[in-house]
Short mmCIF file of C-alpha atoms and ligand atoms in Angstrom, two decimals:
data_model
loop_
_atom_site.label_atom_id
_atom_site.label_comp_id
_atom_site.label_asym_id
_atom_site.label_seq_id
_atom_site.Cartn_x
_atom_site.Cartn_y
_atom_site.Cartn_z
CA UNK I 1 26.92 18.88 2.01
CA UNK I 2 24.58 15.60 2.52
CA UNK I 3 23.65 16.68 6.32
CA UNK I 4 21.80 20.00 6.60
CA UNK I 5 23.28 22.75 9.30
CA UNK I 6 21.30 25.36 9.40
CA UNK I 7 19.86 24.06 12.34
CA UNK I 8 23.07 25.21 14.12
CA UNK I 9 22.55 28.90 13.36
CA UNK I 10 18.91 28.83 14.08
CA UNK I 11 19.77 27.24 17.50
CA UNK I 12 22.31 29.50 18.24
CA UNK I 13 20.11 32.50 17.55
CA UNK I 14 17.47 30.88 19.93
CA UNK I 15 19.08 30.29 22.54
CA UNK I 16 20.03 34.13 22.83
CA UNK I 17 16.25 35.27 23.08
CA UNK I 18 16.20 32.14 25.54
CA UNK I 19 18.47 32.82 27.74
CA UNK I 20 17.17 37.04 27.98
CA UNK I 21 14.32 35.39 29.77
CA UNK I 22 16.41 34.39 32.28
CA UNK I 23 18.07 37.90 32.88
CA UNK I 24 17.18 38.34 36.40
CA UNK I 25 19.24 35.29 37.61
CA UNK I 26 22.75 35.72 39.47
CA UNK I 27 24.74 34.23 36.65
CA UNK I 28 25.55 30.58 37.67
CA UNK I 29 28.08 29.04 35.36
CA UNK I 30 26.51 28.47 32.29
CA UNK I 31 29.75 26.96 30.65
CA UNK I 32 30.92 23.02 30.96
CA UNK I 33 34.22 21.39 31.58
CA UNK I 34 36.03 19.13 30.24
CA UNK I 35 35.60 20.52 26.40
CA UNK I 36 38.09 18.53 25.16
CA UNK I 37 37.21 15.05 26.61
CA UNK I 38 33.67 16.00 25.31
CA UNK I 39 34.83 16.73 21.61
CA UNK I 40 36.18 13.01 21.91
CA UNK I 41 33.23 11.31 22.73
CA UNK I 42 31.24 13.59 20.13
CA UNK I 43 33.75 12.45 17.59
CA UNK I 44 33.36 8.48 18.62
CA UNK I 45 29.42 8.91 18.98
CA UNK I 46 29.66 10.67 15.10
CA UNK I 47 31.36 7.61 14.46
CA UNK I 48 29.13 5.08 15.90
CA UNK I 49 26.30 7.13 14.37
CA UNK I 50 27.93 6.18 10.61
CA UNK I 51 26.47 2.71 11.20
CA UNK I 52 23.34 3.22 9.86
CA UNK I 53 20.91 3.32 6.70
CA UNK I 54 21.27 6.69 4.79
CA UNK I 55 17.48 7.77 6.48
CA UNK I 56 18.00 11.54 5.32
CA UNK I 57 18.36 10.77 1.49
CA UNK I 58 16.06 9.95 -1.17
CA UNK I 59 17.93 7.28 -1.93
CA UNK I 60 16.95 5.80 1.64
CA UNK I 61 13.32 4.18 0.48
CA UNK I 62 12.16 1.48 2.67
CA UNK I 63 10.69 1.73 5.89
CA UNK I 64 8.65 4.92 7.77
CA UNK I 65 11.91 6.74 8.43
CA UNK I 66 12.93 10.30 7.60
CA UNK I 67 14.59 12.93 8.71
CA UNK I 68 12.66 15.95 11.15
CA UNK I 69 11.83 19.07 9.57
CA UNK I 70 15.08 21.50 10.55
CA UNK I 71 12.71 23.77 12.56
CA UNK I 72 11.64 20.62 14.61
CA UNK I 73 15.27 19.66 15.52
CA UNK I 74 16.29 22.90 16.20
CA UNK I 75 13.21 23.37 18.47
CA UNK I 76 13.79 20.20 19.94
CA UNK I 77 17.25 20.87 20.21
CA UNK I 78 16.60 24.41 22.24
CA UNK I 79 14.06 22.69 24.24
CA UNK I 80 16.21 20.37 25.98
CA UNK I 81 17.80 23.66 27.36
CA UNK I 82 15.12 24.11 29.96
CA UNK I 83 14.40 20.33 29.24
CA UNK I 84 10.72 20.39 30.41
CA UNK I 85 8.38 17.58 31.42
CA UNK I 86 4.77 18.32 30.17
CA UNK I 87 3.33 15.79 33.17
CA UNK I 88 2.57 18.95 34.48
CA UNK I 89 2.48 22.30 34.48
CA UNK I 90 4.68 23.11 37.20
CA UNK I 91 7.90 20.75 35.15
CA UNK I 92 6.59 22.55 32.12
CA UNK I 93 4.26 25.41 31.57
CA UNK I 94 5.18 27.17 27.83
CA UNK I 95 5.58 23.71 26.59
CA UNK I 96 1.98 22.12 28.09
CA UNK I 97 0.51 25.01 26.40
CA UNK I 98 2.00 24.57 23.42
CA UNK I 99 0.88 21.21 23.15
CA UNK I 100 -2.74 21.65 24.22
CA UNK I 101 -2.43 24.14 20.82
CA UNK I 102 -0.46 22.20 18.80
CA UNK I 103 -3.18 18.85 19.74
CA UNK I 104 -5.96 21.42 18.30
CA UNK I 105 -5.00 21.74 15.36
CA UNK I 106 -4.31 18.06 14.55
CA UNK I 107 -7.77 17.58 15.88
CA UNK I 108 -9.32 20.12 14.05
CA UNK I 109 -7.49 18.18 10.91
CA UNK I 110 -10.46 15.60 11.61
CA UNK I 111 -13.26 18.38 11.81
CA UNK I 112 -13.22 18.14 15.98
CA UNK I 113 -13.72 21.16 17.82
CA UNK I 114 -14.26 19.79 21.44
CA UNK I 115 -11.96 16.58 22.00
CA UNK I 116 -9.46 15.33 25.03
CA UNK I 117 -6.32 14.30 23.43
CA UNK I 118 -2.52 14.56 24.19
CA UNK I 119 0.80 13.78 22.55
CA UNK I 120 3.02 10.62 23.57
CA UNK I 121 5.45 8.44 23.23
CA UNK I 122 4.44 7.32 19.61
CA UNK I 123 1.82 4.96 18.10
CA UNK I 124 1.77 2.19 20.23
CA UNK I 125 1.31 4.22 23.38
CA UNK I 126 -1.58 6.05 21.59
CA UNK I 127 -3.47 3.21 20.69
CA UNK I 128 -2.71 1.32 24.26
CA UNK I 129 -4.47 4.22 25.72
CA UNK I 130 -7.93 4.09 23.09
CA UNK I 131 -7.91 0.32 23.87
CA UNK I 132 -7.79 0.75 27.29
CA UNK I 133 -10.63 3.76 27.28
CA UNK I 134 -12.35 1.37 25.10
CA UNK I 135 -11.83 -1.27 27.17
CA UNK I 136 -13.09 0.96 30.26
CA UNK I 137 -16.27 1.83 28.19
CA UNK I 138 -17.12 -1.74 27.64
CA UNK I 139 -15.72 -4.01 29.88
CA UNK I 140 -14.89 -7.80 29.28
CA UNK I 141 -15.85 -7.16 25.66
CA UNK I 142 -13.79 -8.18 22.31
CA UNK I 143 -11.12 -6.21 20.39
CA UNK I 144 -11.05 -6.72 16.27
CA UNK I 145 -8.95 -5.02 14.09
CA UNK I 146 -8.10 -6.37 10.38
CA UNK I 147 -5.21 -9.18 9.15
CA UNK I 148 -3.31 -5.91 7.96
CA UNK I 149 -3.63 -4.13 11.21
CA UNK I 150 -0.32 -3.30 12.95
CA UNK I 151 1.00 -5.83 15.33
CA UNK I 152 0.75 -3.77 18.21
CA UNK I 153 -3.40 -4.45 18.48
CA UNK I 154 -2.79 -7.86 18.89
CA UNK I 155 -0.32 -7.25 21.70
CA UNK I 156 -2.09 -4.53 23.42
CA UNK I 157 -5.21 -6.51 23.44
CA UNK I 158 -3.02 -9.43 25.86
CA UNK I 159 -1.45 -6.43 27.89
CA UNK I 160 -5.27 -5.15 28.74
CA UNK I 161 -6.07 -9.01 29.20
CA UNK I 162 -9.18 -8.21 26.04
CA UNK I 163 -9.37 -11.25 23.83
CA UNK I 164 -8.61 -10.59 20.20
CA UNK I 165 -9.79 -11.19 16.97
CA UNK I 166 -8.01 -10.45 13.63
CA UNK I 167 -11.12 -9.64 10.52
CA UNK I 168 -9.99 -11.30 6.87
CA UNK I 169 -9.01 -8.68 4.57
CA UNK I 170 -9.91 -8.15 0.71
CA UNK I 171 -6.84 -8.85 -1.98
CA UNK I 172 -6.17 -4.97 -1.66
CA UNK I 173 -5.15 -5.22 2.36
CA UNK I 174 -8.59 -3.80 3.64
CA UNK I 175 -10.91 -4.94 5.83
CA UNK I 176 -13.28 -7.26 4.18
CA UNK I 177 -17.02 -5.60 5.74
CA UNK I 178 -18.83 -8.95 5.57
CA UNK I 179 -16.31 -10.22 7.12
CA UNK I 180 -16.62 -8.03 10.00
CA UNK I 181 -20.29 -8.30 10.20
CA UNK I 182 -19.92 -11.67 10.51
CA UNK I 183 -17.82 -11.29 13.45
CA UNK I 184 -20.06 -8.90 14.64
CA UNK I 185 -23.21 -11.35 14.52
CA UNK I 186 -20.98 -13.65 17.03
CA UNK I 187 -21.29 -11.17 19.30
CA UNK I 188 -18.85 -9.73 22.52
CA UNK I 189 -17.71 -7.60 20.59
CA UNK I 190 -16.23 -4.04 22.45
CA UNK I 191 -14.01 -2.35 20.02
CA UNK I 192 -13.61 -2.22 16.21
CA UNK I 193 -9.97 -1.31 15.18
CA UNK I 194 -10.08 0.40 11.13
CA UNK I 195 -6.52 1.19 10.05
CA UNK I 196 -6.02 4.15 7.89
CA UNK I 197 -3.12 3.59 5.88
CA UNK I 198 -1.77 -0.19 7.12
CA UNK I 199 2.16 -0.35 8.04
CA UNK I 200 2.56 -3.03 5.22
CA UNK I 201 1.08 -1.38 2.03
CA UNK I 202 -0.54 1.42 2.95
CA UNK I 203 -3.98 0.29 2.71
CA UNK I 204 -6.92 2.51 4.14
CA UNK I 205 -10.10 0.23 5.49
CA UNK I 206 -13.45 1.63 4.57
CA UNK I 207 -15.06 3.41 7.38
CA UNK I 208 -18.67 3.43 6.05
CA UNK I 209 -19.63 -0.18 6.74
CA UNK I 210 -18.09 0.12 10.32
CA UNK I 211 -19.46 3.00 10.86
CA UNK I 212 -23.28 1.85 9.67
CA UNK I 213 -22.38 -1.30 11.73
CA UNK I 214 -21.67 0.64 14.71
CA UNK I 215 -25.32 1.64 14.79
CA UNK I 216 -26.82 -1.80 15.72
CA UNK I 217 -24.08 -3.22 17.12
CA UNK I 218 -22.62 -0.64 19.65
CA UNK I 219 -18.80 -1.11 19.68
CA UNK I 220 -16.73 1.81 19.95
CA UNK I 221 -14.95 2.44 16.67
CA UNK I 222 -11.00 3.12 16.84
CA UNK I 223 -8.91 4.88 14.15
CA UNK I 224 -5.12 3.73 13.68
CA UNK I 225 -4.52 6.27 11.77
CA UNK I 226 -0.77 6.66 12.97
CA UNK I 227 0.95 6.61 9.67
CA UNK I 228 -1.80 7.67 6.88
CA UNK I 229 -3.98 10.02 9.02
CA UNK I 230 -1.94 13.56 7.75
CA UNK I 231 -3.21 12.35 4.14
CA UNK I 232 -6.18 14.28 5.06
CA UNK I 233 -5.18 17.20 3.60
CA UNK I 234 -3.55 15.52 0.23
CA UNK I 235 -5.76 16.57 -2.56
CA UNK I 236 -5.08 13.50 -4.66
CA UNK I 237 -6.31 10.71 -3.03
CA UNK I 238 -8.53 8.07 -4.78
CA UNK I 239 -12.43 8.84 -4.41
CA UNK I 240 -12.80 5.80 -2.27
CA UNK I 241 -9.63 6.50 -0.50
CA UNK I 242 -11.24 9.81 0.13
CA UNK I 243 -14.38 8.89 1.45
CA UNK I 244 -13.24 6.98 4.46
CA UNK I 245 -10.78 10.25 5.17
CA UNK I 246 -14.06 12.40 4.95
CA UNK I 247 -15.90 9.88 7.91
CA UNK I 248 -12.56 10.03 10.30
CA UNK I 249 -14.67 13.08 12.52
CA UNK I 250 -16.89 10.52 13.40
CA UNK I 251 -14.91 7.83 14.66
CA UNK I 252 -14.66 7.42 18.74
CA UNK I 253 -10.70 7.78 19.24
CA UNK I 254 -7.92 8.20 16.53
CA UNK I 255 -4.23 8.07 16.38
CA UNK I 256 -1.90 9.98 14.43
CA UNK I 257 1.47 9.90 14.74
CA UNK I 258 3.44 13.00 14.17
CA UNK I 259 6.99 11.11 14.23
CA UNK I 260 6.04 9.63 10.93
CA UNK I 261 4.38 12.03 8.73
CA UNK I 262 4.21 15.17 10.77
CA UNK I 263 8.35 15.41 10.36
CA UNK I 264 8.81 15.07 14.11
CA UNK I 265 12.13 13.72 16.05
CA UNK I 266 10.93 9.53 17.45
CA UNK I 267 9.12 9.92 20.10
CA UNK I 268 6.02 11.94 19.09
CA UNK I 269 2.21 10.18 19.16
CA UNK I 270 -0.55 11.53 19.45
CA UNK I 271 -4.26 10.30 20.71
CA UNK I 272 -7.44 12.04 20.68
CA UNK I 273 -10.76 10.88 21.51
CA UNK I 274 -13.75 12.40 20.23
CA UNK I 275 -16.28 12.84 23.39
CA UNK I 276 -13.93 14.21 26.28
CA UNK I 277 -15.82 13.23 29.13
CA UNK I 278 -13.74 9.88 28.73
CA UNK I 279 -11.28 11.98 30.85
CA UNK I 280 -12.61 10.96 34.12
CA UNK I 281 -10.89 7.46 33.35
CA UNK I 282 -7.75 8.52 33.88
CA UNK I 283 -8.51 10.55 36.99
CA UNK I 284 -6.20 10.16 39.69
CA UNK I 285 -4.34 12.08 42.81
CA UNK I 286 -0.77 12.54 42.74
CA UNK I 287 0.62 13.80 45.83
CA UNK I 288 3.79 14.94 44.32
CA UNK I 289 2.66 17.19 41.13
CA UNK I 290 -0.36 19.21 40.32
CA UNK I 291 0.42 22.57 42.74
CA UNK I 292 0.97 25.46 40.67
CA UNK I 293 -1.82 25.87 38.78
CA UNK I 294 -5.74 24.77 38.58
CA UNK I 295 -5.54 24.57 34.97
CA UNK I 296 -5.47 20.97 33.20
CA UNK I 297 -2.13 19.58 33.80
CA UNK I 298 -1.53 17.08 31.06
CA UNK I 299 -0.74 14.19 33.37
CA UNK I 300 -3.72 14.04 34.53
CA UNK I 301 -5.28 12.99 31.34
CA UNK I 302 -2.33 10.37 30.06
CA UNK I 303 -1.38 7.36 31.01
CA UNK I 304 2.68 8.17 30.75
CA UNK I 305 3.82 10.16 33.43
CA UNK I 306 7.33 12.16 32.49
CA UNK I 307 6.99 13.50 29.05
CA UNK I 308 9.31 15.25 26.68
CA UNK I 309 8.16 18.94 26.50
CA UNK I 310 10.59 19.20 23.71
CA UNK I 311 8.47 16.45 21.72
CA UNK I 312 5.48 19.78 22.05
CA UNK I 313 8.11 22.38 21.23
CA UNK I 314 9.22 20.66 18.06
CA UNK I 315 5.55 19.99 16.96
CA UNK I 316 4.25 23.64 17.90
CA UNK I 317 7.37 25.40 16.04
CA UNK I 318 6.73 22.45 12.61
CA UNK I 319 3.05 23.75 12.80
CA UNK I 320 3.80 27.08 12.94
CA UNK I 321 5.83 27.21 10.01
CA UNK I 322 3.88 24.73 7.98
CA UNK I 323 0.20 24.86 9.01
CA UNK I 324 -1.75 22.12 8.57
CA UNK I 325 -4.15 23.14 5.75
CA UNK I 326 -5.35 21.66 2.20
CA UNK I 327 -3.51 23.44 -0.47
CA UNK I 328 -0.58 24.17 1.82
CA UNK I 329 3.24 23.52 1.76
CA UNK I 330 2.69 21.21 3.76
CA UNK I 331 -0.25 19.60 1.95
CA UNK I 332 1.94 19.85 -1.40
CA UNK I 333 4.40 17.34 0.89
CA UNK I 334 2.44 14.80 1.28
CA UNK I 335 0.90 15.02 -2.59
CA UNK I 336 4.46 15.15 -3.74
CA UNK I 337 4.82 11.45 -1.68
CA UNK I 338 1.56 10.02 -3.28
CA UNK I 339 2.38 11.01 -6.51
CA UNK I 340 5.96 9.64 -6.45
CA UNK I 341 3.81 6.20 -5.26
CA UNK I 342 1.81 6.17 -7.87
CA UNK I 343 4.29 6.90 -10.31
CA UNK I 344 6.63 3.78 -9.50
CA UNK I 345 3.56 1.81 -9.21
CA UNK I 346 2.49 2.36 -12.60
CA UNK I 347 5.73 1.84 -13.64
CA UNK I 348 6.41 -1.91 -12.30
CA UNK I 349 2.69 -2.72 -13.48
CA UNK I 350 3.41 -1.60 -17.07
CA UNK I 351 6.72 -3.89 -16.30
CA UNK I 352 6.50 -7.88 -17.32
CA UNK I 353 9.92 -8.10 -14.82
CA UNK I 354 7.38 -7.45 -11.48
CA UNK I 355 4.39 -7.92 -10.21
CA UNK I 356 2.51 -5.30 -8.71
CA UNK I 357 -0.66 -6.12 -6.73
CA UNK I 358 -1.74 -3.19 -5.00
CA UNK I 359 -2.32 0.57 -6.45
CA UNK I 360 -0.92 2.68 -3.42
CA UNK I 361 -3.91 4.11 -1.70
CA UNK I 362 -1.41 6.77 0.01
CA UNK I 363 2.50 6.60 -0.96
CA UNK I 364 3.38 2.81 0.32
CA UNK I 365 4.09 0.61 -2.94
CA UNK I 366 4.53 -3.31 -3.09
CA UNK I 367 5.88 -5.39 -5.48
CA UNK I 368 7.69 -8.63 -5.87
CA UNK I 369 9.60 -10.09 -9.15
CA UNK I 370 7.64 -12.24 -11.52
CA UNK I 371 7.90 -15.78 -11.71
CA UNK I 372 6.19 -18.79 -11.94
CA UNK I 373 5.58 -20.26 -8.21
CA UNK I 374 5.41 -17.71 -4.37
CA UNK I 375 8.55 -19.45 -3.35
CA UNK I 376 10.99 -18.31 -6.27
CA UNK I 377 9.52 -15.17 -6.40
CA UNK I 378 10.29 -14.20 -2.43
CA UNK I 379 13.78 -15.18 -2.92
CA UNK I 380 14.25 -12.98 -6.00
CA UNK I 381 12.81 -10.40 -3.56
CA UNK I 382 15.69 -10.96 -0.84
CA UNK I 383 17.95 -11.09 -3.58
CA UNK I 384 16.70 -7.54 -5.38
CA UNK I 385 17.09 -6.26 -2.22
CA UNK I 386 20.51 -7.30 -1.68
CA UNK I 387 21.59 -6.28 -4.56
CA UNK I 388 20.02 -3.01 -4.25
CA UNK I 389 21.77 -2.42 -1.44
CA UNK I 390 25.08 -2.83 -2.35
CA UNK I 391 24.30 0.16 -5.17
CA UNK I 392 22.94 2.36 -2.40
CA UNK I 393 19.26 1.94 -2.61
CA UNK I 394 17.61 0.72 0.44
CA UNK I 395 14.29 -0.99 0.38
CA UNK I 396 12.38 -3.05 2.55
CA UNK I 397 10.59 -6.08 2.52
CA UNK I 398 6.94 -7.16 4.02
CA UNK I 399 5.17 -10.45 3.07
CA UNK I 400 2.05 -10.33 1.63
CA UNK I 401 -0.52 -13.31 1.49
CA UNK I 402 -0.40 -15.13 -1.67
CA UNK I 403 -4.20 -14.53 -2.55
CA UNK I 404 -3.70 -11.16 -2.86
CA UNK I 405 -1.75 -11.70 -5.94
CA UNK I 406 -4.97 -14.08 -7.45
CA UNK I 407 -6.04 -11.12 -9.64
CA UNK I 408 -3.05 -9.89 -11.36
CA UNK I 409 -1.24 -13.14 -11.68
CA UNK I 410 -3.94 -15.47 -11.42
CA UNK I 411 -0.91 -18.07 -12.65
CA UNK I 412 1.52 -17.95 -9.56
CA UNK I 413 1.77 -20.88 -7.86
CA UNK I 414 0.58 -20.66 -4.45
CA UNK I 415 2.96 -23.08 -3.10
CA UNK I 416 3.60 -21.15 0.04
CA UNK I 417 0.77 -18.88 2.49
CA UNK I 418 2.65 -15.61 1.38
CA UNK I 419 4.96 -13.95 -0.72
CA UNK I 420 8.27 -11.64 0.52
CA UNK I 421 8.04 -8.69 -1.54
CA UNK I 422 10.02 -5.40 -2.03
CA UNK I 423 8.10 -2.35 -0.12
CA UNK I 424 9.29 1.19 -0.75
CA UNK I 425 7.51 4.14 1.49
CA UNK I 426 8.08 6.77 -0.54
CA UNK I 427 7.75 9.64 2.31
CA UNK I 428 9.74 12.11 1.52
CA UNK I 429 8.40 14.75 -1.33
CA UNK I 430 11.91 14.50 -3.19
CA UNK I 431 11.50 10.71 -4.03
CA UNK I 432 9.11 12.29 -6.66
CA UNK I 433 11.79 13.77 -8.58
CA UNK I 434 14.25 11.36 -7.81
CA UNK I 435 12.04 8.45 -9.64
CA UNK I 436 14.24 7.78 -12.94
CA UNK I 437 17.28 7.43 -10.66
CA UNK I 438 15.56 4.96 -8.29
CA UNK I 439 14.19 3.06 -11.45
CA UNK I 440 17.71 2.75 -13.01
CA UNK I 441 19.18 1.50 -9.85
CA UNK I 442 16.03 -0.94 -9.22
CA UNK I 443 16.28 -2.33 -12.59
CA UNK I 444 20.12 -3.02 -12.17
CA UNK I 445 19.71 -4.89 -9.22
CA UNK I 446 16.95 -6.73 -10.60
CA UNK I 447 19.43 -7.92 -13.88
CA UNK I 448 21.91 -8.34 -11.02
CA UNK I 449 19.86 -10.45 -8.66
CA UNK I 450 18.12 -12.53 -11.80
CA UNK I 451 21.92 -13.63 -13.14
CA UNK I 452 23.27 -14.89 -9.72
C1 PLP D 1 -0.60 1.85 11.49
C2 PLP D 1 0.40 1.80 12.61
N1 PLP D 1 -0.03 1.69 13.87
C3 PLP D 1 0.82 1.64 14.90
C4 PLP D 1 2.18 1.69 14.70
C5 PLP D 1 3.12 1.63 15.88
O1 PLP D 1 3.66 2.92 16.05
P1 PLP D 1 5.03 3.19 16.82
O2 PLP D 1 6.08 2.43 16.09
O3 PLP D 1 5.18 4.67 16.73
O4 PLP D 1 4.87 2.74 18.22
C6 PLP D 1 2.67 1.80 13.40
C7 PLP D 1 4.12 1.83 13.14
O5 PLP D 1 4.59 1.74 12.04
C8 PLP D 1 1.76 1.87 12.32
O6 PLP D 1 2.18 1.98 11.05
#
């Protein structure tokens, strides 16, 4: 079997104790019609569903995409039975409580006892809301975030009308610090953006020269840490790597997305922000929701209105079974990842076939064929990745700029800005044992792609 099941069973079992809740009620109908009509469209939608990258296998390796945890889906899945809206606590009280808890303990991942935070729609939503506090805290005032940030700072900046500025990064996809303090010097500027673990290769910025800059300058300090901010717990990150993971407490907001590495269903951000007294920002009166209780409802401190209580659920029941703690199981997940990185990387360095610029900082590797000029070596990238794909093995691609191949192949021809490379995120703890396999089929494509 390539799908797991036991979801089903757990669900089914869960929706007995769920439904004994519900004793007291008149009984109302529970069944639905039209079963057979039903099983048709199920079968079509199964169908339709069969158009799509294998996601759930190892040998699926190229963007942030893997399957939930089973507990998560099944949670999810019961969830949607009651189908709560955590807005507030009168469309959803068990599962507003279980997100305040299950927000505490990603927040006490970064040391923080006291914080305001909330779950939402993902990482774009969480950082629109820090830029916007930000933007409330110092009005009219610049947003920076590096080269390598994610596009979405960029675009967030123009939908809060901020002006933005992108920082220069070093050849290893951080922010370069004199760069920044350069910027800095300008002046106007509100909000520094450090990205800890960037979409394209996994880099993590340094947060000691931001954080020392902070000082005199007076910005507020962001965290993206949406995709590499679980590596907290990973006990085999680089000492560098480390240190900016052991300053994260003291930046002013963070994000961390549990729909990438916290094996959540799509839908599942989360923002926190270090003082909570920014809360009064997002004060407001609703005349429709807050009745039932006196107690925080989480609308009232997000900026999304209707949220899946299910999204809580699923996170609550993942970090109940697999608490978030160094030396855990699901510590040993996210080791498992940066080792498999680590191990490819070293193998397509030791390789004269590729070039390999970066050494994975979490479990994101880039690499791109060798060859003489930036031009013939992005279309041998399209081309291994083609050819990959017809075997089964799915990669992505990102583009890199060419400089940050200067010190490994000081000899490539920069004869365009950038260079498309192969980009694997190895997420999923099985890609470690799955390595050879993955090589063989990489290095087949790669005879394949350099003959046609
Ligand atoms: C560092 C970083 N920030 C923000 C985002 C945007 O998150 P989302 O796609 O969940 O909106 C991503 C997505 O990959 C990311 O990697």
């Amino acid at each position: 079997m390539l799908l797991e099941t036991d979801t089903l069973e757990l669900l089914a079992e869960g929706l007995k104790v769920l439904e004994s809740g519900f004793a007291a009620l008149p009984p109302a109908g529970g069944g639905t019609a039209g079963h057979e009509r039903m099983a048709q469209v199920m079968s079509e939608v199964a169908a339709r569903m069969r158009d799509n990258y294998p996601y759930f296998h190892p040998q699926y390796v190229g963007q942030m995409l893997k399957p939930p945890h089973p507990i998560a889906r099944a949670a999810y899945a019961l969830a949607t039975w009651i189908n709560p809206n955590n807005h507030a606590l009168d469309g959803g009280r068990a599962s507003s409580a279980m997100e305040k808890e299950a927000v505490a303990e990603i927040a006490a991942l970064f040391g923080w006892e006291r914080h305001l935070g909330h779950l939402c729609g993902g990482g774009t939503m969480a950082n629109l809301e820090a830029l916007w506090v930000a933007g409330q805290l110092r009005p009219g005032r610049k947003i920076v975030a590096s080269e390598q940030a994610h596009y979405t700072h960029p675009r967030i900046s123009g939908v809060l009308g901020a002006s933005f500025t992108a920082a220069p990064c070093d050849g290893r996809g951080r922010v370069d610090a004199q760069a920044l303090e350069k910027l800095l010097e300008a002046g106007d500027i509100g909000c520094v953006v450090a990205t800890v673990g960037t979409t394209g290769s996994g880099a993590v910025d340094p947060l000691a020269p931001p954080l020392r800059l902070r000082e005199r300058y007076g910005f507020r300090l962001h965290v993206d840490a949406a995709y590499g901010g679980y590596f907290t717990l990973a006990s085999n990150l680089a000492p560098s790597t480390r240190e900016s993971y052991e300053l994260l407490g003291q930046a002013d907001s963070l994000v961390i997305d549990p729909h990438k590495h916290g094996l959540q269903p799509y839908g599942c951000g989360c923002v926190l922000f270090r003082d909570p007294s920014v809360g009064v920002f997002y004060k407001h009166e609703s005349p429709y929701t807050y009745f039932t209780s006196s107690e925080l409802h989480l609308g009232e401190i997000s900026l999304e209105c209707s949220r899946p209580g299910a999204s809580a659920v699923a996170l609550w029941a993942t970090q109940r079974l697999l608490p978030l703690v160094r030396g855990g199981e699901f510590a040993a997940m996210l080791e498992a990842c940066r080792e498999a990185a680590l191990r490819l990387h070293e193998r397509l360095a030791a390789d004269p076939h590729w070039l390999a610029p970066i050494v994975p900082e979490l479990d994101i590797v880039v690499w791109a064929p060798r060859s003489p000029s930036a031009r013939r070596s992005s279309q041998l990238s399209q081309r291994v990745f083609d050819a990959a794909a017809r075997q089964n093995l799915h990669f992505a691609l990102t583009r890199l700029p060419v400089r940050f191949f200067a010190r490994t192949e000081p000899r490539l021809e920069p004869d365009q800005d950038t260079v498309l490379c192969l980009r694997s995120v190895l997420m999923k703890p099985e890609h470690r044992a799955w390595l050879d396999r993955l090589w063989e089929i990489l290095s087949r494509a790669a005879q394949e792609a350099l003959e046609s």
